[in-house]
Tab-separated table of C-alpha atoms in Angstrom:
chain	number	residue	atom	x	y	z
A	1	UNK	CA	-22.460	-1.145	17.099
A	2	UNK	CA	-20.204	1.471	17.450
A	3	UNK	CA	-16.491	0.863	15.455
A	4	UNK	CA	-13.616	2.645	14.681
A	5	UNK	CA	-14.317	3.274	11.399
A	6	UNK	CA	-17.849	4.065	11.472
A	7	UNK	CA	-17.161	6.998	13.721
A	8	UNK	CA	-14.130	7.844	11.539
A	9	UNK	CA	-16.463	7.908	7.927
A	10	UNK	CA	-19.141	9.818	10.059
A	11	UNK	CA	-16.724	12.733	10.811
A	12	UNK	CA	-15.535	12.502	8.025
A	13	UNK	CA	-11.749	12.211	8.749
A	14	UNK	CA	-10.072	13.033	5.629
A	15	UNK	CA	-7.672	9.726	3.753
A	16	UNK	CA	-4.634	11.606	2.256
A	17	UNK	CA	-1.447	11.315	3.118
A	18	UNK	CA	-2.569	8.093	5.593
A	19	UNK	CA	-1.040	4.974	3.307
A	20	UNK	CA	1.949	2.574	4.752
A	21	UNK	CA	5.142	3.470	3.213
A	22	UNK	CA	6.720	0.858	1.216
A	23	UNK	CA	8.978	0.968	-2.036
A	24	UNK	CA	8.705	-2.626	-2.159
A	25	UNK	CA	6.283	-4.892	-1.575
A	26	UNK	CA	6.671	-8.939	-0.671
A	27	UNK	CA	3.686	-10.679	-0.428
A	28	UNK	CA	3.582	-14.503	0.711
A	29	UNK	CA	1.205	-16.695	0.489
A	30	UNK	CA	0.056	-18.014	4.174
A	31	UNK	CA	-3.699	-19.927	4.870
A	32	UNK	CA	-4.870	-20.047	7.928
A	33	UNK	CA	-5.458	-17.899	10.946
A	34	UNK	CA	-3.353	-14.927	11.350
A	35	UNK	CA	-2.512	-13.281	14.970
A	36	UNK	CA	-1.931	-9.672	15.315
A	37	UNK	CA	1.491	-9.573	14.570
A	38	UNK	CA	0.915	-12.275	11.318
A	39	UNK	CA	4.541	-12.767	10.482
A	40	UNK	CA	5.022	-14.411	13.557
A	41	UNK	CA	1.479	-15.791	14.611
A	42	UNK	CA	0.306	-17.922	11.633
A	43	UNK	CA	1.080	-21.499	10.855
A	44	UNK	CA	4.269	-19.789	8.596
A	45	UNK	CA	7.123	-20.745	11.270
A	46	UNK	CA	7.645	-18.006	13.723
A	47	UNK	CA	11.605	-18.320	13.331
A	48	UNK	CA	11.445	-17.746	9.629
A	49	UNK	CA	9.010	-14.837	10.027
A	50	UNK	CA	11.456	-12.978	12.862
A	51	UNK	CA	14.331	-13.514	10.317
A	52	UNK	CA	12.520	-12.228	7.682
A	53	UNK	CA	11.386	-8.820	9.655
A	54	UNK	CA	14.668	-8.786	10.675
A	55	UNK	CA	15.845	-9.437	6.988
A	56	UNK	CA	13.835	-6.286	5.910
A	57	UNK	CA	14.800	-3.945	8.115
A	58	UNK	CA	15.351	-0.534	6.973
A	59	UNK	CA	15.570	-1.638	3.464
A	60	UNK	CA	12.524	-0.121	1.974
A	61	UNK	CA	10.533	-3.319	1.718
A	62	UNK	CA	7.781	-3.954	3.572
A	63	UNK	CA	6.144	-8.029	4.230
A	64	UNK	CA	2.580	-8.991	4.452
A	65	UNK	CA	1.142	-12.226	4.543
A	66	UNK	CA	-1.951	-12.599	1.743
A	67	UNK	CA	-4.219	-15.585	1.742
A	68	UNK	CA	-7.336	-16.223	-0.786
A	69	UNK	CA	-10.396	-14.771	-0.136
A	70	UNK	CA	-13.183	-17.298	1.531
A	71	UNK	CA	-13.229	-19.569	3.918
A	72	UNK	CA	-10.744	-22.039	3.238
A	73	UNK	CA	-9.286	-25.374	4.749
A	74	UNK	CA	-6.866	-24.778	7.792
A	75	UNK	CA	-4.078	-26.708	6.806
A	76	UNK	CA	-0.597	-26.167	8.585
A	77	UNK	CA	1.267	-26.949	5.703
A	78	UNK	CA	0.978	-26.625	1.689
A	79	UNK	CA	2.253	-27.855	-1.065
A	80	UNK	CA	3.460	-24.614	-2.542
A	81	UNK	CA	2.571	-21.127	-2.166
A	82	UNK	CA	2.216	-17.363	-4.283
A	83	UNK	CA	5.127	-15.001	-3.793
A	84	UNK	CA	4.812	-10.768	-4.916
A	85	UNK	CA	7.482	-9.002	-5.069
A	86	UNK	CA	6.198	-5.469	-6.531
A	87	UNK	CA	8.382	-2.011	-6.787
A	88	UNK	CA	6.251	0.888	-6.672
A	89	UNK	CA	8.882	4.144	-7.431
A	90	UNK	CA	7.220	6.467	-10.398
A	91	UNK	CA	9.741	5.248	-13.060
A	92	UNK	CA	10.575	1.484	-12.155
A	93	UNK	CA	7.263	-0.126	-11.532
A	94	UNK	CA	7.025	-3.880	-11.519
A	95	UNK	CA	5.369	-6.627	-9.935
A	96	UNK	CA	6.673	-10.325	-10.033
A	97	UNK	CA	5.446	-13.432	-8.881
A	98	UNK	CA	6.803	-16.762	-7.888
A	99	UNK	CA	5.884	-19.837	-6.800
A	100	UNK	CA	7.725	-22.071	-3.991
A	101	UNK	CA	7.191	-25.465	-2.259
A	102	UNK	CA	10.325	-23.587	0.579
A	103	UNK	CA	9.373	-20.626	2.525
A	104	UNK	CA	13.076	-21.073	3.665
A	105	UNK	CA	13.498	-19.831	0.474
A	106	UNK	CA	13.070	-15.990	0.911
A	107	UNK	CA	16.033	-15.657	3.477
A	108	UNK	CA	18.153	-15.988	-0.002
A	109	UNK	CA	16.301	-12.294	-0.712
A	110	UNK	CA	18.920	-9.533	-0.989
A	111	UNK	CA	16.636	-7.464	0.360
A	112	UNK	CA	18.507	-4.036	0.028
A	113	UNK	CA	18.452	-5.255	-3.599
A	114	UNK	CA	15.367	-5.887	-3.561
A	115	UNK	CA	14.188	-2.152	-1.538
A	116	UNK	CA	16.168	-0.440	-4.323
A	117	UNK	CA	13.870	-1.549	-7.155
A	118	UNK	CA	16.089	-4.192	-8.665
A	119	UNK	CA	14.335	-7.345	-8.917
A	120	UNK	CA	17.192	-9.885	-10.211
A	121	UNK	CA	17.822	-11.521	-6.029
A	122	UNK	CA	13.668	-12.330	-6.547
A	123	UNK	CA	14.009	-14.517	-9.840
A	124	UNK	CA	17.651	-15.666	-8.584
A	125	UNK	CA	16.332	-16.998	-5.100
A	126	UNK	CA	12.611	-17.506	-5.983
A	127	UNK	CA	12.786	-18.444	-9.910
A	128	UNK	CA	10.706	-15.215	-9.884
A	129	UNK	CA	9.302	-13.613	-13.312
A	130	UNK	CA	7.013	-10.902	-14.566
A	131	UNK	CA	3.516	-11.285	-13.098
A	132	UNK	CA	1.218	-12.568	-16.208
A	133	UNK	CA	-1.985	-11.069	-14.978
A	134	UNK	CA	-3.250	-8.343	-14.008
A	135	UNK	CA	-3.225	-5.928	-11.094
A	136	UNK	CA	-3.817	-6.930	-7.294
A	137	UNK	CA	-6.538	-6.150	-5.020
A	138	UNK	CA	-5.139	-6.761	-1.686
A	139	UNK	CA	-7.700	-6.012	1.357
A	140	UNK	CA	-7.140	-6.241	4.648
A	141	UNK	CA	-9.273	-8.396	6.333
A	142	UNK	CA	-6.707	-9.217	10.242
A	143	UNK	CA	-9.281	-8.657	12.219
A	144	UNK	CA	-7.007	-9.566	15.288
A	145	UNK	CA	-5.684	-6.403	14.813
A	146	UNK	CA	-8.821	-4.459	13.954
A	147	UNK	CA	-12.350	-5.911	14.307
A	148	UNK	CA	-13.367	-3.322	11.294
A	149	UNK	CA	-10.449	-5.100	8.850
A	150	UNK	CA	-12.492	-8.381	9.252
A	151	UNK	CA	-16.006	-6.921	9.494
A	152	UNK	CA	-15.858	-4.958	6.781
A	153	UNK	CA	-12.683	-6.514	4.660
A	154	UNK	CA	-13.427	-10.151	4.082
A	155	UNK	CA	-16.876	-9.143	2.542
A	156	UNK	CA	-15.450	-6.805	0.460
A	157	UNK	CA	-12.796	-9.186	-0.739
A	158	UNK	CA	-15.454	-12.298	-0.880
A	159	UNK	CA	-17.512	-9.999	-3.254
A	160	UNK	CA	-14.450	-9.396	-5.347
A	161	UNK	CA	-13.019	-13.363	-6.396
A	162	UNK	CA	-17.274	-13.957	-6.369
A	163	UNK	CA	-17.367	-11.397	-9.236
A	164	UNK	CA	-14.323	-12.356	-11.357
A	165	UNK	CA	-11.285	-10.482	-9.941
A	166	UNK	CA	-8.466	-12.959	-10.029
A	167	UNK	CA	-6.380	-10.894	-8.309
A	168	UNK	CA	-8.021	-10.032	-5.366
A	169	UNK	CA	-6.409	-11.598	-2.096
A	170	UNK	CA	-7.045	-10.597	2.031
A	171	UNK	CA	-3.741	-9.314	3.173
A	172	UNK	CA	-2.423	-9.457	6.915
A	173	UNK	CA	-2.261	-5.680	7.522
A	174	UNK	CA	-2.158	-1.771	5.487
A	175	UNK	CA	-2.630	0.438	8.390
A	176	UNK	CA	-5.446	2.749	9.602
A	177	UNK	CA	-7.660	0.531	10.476
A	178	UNK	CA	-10.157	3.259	10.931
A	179	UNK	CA	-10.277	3.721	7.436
A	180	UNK	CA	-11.790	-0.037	6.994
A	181	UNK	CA	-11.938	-1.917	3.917
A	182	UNK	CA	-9.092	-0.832	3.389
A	183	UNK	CA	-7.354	-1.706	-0.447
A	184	UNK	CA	-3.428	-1.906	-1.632
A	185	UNK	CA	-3.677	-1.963	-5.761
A	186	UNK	CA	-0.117	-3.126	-7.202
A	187	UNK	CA	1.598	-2.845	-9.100
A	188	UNK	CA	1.660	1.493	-8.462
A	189	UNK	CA	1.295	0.837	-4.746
A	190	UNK	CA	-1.834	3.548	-4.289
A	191	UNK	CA	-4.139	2.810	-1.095
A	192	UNK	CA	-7.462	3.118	-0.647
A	193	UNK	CA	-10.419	3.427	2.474
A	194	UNK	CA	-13.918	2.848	2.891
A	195	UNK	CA	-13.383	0.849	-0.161
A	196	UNK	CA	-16.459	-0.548	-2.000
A	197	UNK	CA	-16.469	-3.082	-4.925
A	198	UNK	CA	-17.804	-0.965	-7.774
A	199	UNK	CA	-15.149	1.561	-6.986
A	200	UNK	CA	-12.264	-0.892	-6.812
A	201	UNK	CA	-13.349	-2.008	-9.721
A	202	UNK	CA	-12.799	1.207	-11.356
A	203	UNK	CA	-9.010	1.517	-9.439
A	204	UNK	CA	-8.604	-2.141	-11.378
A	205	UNK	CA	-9.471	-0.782	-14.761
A	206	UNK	CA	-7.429	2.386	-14.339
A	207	UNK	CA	-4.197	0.261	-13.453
A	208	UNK	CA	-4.834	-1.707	-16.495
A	209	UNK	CA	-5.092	1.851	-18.470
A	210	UNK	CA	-2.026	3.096	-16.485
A	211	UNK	CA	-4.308	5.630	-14.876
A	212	UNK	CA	-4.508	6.559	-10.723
A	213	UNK	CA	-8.421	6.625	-9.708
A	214	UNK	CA	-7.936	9.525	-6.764
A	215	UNK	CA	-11.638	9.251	-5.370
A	216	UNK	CA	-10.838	7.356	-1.820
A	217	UNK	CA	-7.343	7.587	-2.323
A	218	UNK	CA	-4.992	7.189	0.955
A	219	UNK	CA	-1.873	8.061	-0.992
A	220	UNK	CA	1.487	6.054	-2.599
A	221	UNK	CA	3.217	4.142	-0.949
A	222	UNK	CA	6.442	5.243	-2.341
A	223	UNK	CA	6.942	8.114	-0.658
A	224	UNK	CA	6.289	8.854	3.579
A	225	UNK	CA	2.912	10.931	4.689
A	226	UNK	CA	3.737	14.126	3.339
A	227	UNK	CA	4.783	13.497	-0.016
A	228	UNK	CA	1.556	11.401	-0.402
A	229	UNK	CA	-0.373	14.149	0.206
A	230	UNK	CA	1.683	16.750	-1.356
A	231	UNK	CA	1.302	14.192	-4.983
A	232	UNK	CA	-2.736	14.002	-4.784
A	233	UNK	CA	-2.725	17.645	-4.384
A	234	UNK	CA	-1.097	18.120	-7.205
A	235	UNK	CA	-2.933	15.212	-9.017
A	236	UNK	CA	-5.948	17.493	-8.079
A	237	UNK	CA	-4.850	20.801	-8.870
A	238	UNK	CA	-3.991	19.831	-12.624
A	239	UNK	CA	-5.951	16.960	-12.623
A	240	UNK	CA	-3.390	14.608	-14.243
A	241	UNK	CA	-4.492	11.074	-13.679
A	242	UNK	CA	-1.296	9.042	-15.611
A	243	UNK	CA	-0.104	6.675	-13.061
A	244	UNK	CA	3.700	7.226	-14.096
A	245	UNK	CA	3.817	11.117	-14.826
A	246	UNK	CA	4.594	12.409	-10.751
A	247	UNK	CA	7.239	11.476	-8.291
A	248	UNK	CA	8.196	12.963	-4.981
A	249	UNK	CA	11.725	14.392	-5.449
A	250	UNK	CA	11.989	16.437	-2.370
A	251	UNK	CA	10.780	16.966	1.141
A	252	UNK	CA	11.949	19.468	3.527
A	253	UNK	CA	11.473	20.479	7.032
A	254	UNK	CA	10.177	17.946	9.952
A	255	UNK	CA	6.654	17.496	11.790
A	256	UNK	CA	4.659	19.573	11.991
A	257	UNK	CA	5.885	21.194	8.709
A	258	UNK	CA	7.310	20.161	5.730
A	259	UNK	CA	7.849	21.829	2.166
A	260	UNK	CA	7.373	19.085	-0.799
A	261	UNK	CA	8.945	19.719	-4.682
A	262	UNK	CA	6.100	17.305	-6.728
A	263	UNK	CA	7.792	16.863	-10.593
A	264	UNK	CA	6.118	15.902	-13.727
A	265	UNK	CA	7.779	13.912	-16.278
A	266	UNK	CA	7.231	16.592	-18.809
A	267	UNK	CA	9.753	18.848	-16.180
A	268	UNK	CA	7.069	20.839	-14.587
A	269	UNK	CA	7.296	21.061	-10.885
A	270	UNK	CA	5.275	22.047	-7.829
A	271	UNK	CA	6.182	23.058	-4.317
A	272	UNK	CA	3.961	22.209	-1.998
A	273	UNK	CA	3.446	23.006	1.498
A	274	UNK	CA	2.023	20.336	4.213
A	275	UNK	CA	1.279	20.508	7.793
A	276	UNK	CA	0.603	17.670	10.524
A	277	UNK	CA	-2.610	18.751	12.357
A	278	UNK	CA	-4.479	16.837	14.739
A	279	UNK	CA	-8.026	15.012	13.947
A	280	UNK	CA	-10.717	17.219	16.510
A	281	UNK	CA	-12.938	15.834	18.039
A	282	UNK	CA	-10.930	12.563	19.644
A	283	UNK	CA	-11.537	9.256	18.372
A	284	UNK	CA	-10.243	5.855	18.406
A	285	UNK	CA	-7.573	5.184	16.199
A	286	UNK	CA	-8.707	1.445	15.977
A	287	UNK	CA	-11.127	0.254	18.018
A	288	UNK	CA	-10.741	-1.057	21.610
A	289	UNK	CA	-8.143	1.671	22.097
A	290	UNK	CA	-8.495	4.919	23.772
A	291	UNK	CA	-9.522	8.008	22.142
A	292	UNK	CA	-7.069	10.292	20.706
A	293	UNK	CA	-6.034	13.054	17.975
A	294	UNK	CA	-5.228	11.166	14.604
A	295	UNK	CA	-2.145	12.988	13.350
A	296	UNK	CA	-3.544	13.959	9.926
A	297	UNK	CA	-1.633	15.523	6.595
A	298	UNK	CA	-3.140	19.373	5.119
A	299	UNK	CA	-2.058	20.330	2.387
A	300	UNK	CA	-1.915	24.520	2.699
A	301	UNK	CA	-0.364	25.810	-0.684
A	302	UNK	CA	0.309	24.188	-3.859
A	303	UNK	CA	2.240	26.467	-5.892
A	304	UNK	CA	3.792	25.304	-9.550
A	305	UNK	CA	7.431	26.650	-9.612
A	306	UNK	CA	8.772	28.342	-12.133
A	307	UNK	CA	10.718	26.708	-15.091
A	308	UNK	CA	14.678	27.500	-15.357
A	309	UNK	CA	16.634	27.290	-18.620
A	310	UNK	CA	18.253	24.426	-19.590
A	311	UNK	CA	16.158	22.819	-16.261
A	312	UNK	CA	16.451	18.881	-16.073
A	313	UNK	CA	13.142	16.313	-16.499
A	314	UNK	CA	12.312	15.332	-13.282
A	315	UNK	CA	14.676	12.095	-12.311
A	316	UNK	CA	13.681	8.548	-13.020
């Protein structure tokens, strides 16, 4: 059987600069079936879910529905449920978690707060605190958006609570389904394709060491396309692995061109050049739909800029 993402690993379609963009993360726990558009078609009630995307709009924070991996009882209502809230800016990392019997809860979100990395409206409206554990392995596993996110996600995500990983979870939708199993790790927000458990394994163990694993690495989600592929680059070209030490500070110019300043925390910065090309030959950009050119990010010159006198650390 021909999918979307079979013909995408056998051209070998490259995965930077392809990750959602997101500075923050909510995550809510939801059982059940999900529909295509989750937040809206799941047994979470469709007039809370509008007001919620409506909620989030243009603030920075992006919502997904996550359930437990398995098959599990299809109950229309429970008890209470797991709420993430996780920031994923170089420089203000942090994932909480709460727990709430009241979906109806989450409209008290001040989500502009909440976008801008300051995570006081999620412990004042959820009772929200530092997560206790350890990182998240969210996998995407809706496949009534993609069959490939299903097919090739809930396995993945099966074989990760089977071996041990408490915080693995299926998650309504990432993007690029193509790219299937796709991973989110949080707290750091990096995404991952063609995911396999022995390699998320090793992204688990390098969030716990404060490191970024860059083998199958779709990009941050902190910054938009560009500057995702502008910081592997430069990940690449110095081979600097500490999860905190980059940020995106600047990007200039507009599709199909953009110039990107990478900074290191030790005030070292990079200028680096990406252009939007098109993925040759056509393929399906998820399957069922026609086929098409990808957009797709190269990165053309990465060139380390010089140091000025009396130049400031890169911004935190």
């Amino acid at each position: 059987m021909s999918t979307c993402a079979k013909v995408s690993r056998d051209l070998e379609e490259p995965l930077a600069g392809t990750a959602a963009t997101a500075r923050t993360w909510l995550l809510v726990e939801q059982p059940g079936p999900w529909g295509a558009d989750a937040l809206t078609s799941s047994h979470l009630d469709p007039a809370l879910g509008r007001a919620l995307e409506k909620a989030a709009e243009g603030t920075g924070v992006r919502i997904a529905l996550i359930r437990r991996p398995g098959r599990h009882a299809d109950r229309r209502t429970i008890a209470e449920r797991q709420v993430y809230a996780a920031h994923t800016a170089p420089g203000n990392v942090w994932l909480r978690n709460a727990v709430t019997s009241d979906p109806e809860q989450l409209l008290g979100l001040d989500f502009a707060a909440l976008g801008g990395g300051r995570p006081g409206t999620f412990d004042k409206a959820l009772g929200g605190r530092p997560h206790p554990g350890g990182p998240l392995a969210l996998v995407c596993t809706n496949g009534k958006r993609d069959r490939c996110c299903a097919l090739l996600g809930r396995p993945l995500a099966a074989e990760l609570a089977a071996s041990g990983v408490d915080g693995a979870w299926e998650v309504t939708h990432l993007g690029g389904h193509r790219f299937s199993p796709t991973l989110l790790v949080l707290p750091f927000g990096y995404a991952y394709g063609r995911a396999e458990a022995h390699a998320v394994k090793e992204v688990l163990q390098g969030v716990r060491e404060g490191r970024v694993v860059t083998e199958g690495c779709r990009g941050g989600s902190a910054w938009e396309r560009p500057g995702q592929a502008a910081e592997l680059a430069v990940r690449a070209a110095v081979s600097e692995d500490a999860a905190d030490a980059l940020d995106v500070i600047r990007t200039e110019g507009g599709e199909p061109r953009w110039e990107v300043t990478v900074a290191h925390a030790d005030g070292r910065r990079w200028l680096v050049t990406v252009a939007q090309g098109a993925s040759s030959p056509p393929r399906p950009a998820s399957c069922g739909s026609v086929l098409g050119s990808p957009a797709r990010m190269d990165v053309l010159a990465v060139r380390e800029l010089p140091r000025t006198t009396g130049m400031d650390p890169a911004p935190r």
